[in-house]
Every structure is written in C-alpha cells, then in structure tokens.
Short mmCIF file of C-alpha atoms in Angstrom, two decimals:
data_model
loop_
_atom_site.label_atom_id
_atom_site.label_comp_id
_atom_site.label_asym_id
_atom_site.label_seq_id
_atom_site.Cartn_x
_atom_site.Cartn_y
_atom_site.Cartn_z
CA UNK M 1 109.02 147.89 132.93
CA UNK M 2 107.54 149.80 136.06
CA UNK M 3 109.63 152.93 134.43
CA UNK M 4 107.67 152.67 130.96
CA UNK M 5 104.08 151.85 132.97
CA UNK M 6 104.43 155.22 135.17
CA UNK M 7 106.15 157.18 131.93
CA UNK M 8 103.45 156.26 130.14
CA UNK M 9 100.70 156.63 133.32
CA UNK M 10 102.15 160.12 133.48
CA UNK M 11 101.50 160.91 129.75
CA UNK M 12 97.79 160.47 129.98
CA UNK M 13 97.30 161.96 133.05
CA UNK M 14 99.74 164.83 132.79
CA UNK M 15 99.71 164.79 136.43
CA UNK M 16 102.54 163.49 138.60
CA UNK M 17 100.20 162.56 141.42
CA UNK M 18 97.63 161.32 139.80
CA UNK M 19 99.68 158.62 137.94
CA UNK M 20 101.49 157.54 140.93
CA UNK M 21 97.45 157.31 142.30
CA UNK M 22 96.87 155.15 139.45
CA UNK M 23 99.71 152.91 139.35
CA UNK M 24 99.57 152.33 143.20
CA UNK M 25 103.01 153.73 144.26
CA UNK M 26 104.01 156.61 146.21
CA UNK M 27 104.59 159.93 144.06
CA UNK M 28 108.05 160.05 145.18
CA UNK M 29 108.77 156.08 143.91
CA UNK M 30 107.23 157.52 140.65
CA UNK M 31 109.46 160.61 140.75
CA UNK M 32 112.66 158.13 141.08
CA UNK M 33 111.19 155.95 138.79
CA UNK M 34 110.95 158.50 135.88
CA UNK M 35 114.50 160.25 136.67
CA UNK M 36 115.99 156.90 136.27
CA UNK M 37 114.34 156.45 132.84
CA UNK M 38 115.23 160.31 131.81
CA UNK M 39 119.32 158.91 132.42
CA UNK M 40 119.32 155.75 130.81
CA UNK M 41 117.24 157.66 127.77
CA UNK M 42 119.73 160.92 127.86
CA UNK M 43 117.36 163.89 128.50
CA UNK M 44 114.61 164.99 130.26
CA UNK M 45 111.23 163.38 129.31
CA UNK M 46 108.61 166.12 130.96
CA UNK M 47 108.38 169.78 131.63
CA UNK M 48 107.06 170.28 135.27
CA UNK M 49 105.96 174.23 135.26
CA UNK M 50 103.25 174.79 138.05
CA UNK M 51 100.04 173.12 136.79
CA UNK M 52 101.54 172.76 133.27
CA UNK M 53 103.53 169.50 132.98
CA UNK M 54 104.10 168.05 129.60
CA UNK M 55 106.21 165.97 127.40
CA UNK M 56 109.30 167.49 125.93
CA UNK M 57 110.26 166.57 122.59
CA UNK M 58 111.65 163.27 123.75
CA UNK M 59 109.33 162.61 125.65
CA UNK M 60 106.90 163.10 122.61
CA UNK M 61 109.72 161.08 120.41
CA UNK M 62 109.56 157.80 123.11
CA UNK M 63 106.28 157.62 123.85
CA UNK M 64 105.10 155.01 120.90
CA UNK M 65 108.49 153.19 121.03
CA UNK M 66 107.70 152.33 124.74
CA UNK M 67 103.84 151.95 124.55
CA UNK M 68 104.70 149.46 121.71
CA UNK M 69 107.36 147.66 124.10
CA UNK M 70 104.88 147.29 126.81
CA UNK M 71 101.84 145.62 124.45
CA UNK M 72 104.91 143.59 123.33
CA UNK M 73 105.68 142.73 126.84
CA UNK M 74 101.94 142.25 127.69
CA UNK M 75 101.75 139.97 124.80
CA UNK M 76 104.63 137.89 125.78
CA UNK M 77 103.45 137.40 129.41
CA UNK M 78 99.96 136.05 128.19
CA UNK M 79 101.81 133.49 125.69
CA UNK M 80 103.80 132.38 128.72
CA UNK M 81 100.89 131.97 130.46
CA UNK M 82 99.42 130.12 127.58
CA UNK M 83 102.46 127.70 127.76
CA UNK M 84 102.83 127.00 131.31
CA UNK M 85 98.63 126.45 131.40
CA UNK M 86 99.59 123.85 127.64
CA UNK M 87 97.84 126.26 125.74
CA UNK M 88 98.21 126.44 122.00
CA UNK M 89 101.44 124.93 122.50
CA UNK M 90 103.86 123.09 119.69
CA UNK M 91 105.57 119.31 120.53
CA UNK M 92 107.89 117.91 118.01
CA UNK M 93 107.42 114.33 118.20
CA UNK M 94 110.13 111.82 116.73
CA UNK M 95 108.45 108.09 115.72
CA UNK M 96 110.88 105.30 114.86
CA UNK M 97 109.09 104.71 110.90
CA UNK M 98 108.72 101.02 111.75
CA UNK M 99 106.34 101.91 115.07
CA UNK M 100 102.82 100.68 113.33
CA UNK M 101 100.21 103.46 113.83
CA UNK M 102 97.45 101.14 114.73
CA UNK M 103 99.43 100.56 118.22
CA UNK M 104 99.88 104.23 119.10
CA UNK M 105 96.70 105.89 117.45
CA UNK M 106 94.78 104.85 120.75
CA UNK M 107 97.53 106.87 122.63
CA UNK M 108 97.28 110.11 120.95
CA UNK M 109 93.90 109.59 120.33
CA UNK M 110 94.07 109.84 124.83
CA UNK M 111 96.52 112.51 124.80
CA UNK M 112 94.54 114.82 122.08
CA UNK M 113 91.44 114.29 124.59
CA UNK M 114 93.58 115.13 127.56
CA UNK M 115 95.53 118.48 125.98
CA UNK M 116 93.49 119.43 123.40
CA UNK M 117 95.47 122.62 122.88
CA UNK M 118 98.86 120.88 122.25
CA UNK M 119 99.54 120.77 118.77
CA UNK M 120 101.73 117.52 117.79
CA UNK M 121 103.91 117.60 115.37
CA UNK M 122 104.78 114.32 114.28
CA UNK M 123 108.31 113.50 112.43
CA UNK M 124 109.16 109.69 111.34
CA UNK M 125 113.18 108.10 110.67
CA UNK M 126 115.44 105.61 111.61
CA UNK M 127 116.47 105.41 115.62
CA UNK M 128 119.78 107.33 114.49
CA UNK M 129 118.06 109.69 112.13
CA UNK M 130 115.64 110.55 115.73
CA UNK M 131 118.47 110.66 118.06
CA UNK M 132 120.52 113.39 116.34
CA UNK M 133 117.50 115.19 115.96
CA UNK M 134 117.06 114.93 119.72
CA UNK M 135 120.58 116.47 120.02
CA UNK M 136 120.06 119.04 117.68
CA UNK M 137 117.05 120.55 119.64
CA UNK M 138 114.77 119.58 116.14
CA UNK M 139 112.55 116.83 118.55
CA UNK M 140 111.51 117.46 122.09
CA UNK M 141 111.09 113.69 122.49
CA UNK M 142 110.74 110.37 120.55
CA UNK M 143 109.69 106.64 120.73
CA UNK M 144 112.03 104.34 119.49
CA UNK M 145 113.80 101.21 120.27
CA UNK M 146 116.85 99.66 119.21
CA UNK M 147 118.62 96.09 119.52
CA UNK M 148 121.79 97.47 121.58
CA UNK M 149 121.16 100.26 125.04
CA UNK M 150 120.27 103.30 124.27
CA UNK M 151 122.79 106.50 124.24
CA UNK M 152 123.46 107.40 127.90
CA UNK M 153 123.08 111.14 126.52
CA UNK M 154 119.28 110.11 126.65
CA UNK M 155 117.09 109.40 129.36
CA UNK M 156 114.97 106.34 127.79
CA UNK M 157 111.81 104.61 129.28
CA UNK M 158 110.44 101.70 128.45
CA UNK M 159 106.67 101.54 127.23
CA UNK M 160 105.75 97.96 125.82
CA UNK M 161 107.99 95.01 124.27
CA UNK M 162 107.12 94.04 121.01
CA UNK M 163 107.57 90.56 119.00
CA UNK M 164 109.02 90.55 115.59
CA UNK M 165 106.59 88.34 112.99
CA UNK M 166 106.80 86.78 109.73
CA UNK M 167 104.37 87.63 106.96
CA UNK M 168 103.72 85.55 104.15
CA UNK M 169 100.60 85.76 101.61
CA UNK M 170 98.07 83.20 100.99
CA UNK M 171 99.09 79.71 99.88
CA UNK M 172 102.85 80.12 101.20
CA UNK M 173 104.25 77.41 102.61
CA UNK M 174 104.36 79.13 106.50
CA UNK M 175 100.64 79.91 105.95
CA UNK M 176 100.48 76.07 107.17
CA UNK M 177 102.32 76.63 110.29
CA UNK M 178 101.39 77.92 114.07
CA UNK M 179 104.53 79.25 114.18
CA UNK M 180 108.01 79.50 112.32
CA UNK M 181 111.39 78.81 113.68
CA UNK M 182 114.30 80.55 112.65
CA UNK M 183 116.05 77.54 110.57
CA UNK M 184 112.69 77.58 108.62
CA UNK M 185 113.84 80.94 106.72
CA UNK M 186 117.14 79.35 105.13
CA UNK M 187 117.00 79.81 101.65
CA UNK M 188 113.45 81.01 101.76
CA UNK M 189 112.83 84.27 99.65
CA UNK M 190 113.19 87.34 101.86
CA UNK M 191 111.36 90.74 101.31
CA UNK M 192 113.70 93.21 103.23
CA UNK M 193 112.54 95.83 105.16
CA UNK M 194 115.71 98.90 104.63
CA UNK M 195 114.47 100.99 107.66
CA UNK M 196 114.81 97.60 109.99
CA UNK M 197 116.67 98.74 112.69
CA UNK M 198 117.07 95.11 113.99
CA UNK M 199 118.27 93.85 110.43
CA UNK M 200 122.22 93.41 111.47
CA UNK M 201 120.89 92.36 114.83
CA UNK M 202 118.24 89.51 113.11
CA UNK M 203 120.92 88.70 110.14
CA UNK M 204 123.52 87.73 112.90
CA UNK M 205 120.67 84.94 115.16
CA UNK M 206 119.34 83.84 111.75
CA UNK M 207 122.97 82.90 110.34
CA UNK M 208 123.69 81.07 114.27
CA UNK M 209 120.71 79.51 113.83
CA UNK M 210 120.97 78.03 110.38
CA UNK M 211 118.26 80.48 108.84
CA UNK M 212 119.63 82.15 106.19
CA UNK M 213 117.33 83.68 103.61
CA UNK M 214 117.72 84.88 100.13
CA UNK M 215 116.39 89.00 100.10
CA UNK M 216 114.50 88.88 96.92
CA UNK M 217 113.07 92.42 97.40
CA UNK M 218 114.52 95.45 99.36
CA UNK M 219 112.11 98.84 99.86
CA UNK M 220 112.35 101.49 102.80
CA UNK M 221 108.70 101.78 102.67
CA UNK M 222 106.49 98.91 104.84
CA UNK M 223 103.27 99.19 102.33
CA UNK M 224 105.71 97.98 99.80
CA UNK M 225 107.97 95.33 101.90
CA UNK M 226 103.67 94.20 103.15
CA UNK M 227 102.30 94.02 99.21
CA UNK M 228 105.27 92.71 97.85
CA UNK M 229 104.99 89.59 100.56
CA UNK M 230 101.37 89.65 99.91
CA UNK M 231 101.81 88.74 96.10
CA UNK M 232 103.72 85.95 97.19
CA UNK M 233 107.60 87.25 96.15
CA UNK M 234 108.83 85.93 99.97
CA UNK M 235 108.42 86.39 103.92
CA UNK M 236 109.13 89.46 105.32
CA UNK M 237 110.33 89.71 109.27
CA UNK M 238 108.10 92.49 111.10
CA UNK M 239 107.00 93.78 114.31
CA UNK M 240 103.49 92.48 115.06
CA UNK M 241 102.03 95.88 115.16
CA UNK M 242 103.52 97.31 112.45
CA UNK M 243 101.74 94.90 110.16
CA UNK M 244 98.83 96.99 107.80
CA UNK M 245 98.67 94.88 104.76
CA UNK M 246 94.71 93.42 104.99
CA UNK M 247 94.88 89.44 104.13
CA UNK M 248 98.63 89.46 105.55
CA UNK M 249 99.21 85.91 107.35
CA UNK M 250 101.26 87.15 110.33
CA UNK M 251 103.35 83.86 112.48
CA UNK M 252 104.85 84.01 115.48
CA UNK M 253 108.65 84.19 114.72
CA UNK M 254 110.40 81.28 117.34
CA UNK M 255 113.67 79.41 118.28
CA UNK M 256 114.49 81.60 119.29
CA UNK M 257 111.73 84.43 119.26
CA UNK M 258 113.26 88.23 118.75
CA UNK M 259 111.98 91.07 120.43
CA UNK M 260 112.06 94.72 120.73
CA UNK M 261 111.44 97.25 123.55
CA UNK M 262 110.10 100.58 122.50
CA UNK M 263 110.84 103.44 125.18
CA UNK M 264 110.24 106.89 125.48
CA UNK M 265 113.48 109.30 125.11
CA UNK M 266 114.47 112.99 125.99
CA UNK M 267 117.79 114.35 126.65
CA UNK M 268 119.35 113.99 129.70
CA UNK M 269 119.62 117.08 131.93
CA UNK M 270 117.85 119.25 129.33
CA UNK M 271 115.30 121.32 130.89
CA UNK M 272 111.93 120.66 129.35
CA UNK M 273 108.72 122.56 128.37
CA UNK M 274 105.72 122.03 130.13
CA UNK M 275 104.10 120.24 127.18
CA UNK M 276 107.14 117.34 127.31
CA UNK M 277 106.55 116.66 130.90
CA UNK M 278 102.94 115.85 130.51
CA UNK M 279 103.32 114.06 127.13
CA UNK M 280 105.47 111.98 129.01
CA UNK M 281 103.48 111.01 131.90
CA UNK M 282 100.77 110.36 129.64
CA UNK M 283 102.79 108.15 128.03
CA UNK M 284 104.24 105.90 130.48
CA UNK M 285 100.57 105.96 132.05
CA UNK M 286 98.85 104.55 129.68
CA UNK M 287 97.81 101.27 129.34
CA UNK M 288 99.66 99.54 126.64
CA UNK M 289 98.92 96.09 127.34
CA UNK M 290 95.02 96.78 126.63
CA UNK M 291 95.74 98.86 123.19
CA UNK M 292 97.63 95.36 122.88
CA UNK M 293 94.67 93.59 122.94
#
C-alpha cells in the first residue's frame, strides 16, 4: 500500500521530491519504494529525463487500477473502524420459538438504547434447529434452554430459570385451583405444544407421576396451542412467560414443579466480533429478576 500511495503521490506531482515531501518519507525510501512496484508490475512505471518525468504507458495503464485499490482499501479501513467502534454492524440472533417476547422485549429494548447502531437480526427454531445454526456460522449467538446439558461444543450461560404453567380457559375445572399437581392431568384433554422442547422430558415425570393426559390438539404455533386452550378443547403445559393469550388462566404446575434454565450460547473457542462480546455482557448484566416482575 505505501508503493501505490507514493506511485500515485508521484503522478500528481510529477516530481520525485516533492512526493516523497508529501508523503513524509525520504526521496530515496520513495525511490525504493517505486522500483519495487516497477518489478512486481514488469516494467518501468515513469520516465525520469531532467525536469521532465512522466508516466510511461504502464504507468498511464495502472494508474486507475491502483487509485481504485486504494479508495477500496480506504473504504475497508473505515468499515473496520465502524465495526470495532459497533457501528452499523449486523448480529444474527438465534431465539428458542417457545422464549415469550414479553420477557425479553425489555432486554433489547436496553440493548437497542445501549448500541443503537447494531442491527439485530432475529431468527426463531427449536434448541437443535439453533445449535446447528451456531455450528454452521448462520447465528453468532442464541438463547435457549434445554432439559438435558448443553453441547460442550458451546459455551452456555445461564440468564433466568423459568417455571413451566398450565393454561386452561374460563370455567375449566383447574380454573378452581391455586395450583395443579401433576396426577391432576391424567386423562385430562391436552393441547400439545410440537416445538416443546421439554415434551419427552415432561411426558416421562407426568407418566411417574400418574398424570397422563389425552393430546386432543397438536400445533407448532403457541397462538394456536393458547386459543385452542382458551375455547376450552384442554390444558396446555407452558412456560410462564411464554403465555400471550389475554383471559388465559395460567396455574402453577406442582408435585413436582418442572423448570427450565434459559442461557446464553456461542461456540467455544470461536473468535467473536465485537458486536457478540457486548451483546453478551449486556445480557448476562441485566436484570432479569425485575423484567420478572
């Protein structure tokens, strides 16, 4: 690069001394400088006769290609600038689809304020679905929890633990109760959530418990598994803060009570971008037992 800044230095000023004047180096470092970009380029680039110097025919023929390389170059150094500094800077973002929004608005609500210039991109799936992703280099990091540890590929953080509900609609029989045990659900009408990633985990305390439920309903989409519960078809077994559905009467699931962890996951021993160290500090900074309450 300090070859194409004198080159070029030289072009406008025509004047070997000069340049090297203007680009702060010694004529003879410019001299060097210039041979050494006349070999790698095959031929000489100026004709020095007396007070005459001036571009041969390559020099004439280079002189765009390596302007244009050095706005290029400019250009890139400014946008790495702009990325160390979080500057108009892209985070992919995995969610688990069963995180409820209302618990994690407040957080990027925090970050947005904090990084204004970091555009989130936001991608939902299943806990497998976001840690191949994660492999693949498609998400720089994701929040997700699972029943059973967490890939030791990934470096995973915990944020907040989370109960799992049930939700009935008005005039169900649990709409009487404080709280529902697990042998309350046998035979009860179930409304299945299909992205649950705690469904084999739940199915397996509910059956050594004596709760079995009938699954009356199945959908991969909460607004439906909520409404469908709603109008009174069965319970359905969700995270407390995943519940939307207005009118939705939410009990404590108990004896015994199932819970989740959500953490925060990267790779391990991938170097990260700026932007993905300081989402996660944010993250495991904030307060999560006041966007609780």
């Amino acid at each position: 690069m300090h070859q194409i800044r004198y080159f070029l230095a030289v072009c406008e000023t025509l004047n070997f001394t000069r340049a090297a004047e203007s680009c702060n180096v010694s004529q003879p470092s410019l001299t060097r400088a210039i041979k050494g970009l006349e070999d790698e380029l095959g031929g000489p680039l100026f004709r020095r006769e007396r007070n005459n110097t001036h571009l041969t025919g390559l020099g004439e023929m280079m002189r765009p290609h390596l302007t244009q390389v050095l706005i290029e170059t400019d250009a890139a150094k400014e946008r790495a600038k702009s990325f160390a500094r979080l500057d108009d800077v892209e985070l992919k973002l995995g969610m688990m689809c069963t995180i409820g929004p209302r618990r994690f608005v407040p957080f990027l609500q925090a970050f947005r304020e904090r990084h204004p210039k970091v555009r989130l991109i936001v991608q939902d799936g299943s806990n497998t679905m976001l840690q191949d992703r994660l492999v693949q280099g498609e998400l720089d990091v994701a929040v997700y929890g699972q029943p059973e540890e967490i890939d030791e590929r990934f470096h995973a953080r915990r944020l907040y633990d989370e109960r799992f509900v049930i939700g009935v609609g008005p005039g169900h029989s649990f709409d009487k109760l404080n709280a529902v045990r697990v042998r309350d659900l046998h035979d009860q009408a179930y409304v299945n959530r299909l992205q649950c990633e705690f469904f084999g985990h739940a199915g397996r305390i509910f059956r050594e418990h004596g709760g079995k439920p009938r699954i009356v309903f199945r959908s991969d989409r909460d607004d439906w598994v909520q409404s469908m519960a709603m109008a009174g078809l069965g319970f359905t077994f969700i995270p407390e803060f995943a519940v939307t559905m207005p009118g939705l009467r939410v009990r404590p699931l108990i004896e015994p009570e199932i819970v989740r962890s959500i953490q925060v996951v990267t790779v391990r021993g991938r170097p990260h971008v700026p932007a993905v160290g300081a989402f996660v500090r944010e993250i495991l900074a904030f307060a999560w037992m006041n966007a609780s309450a």
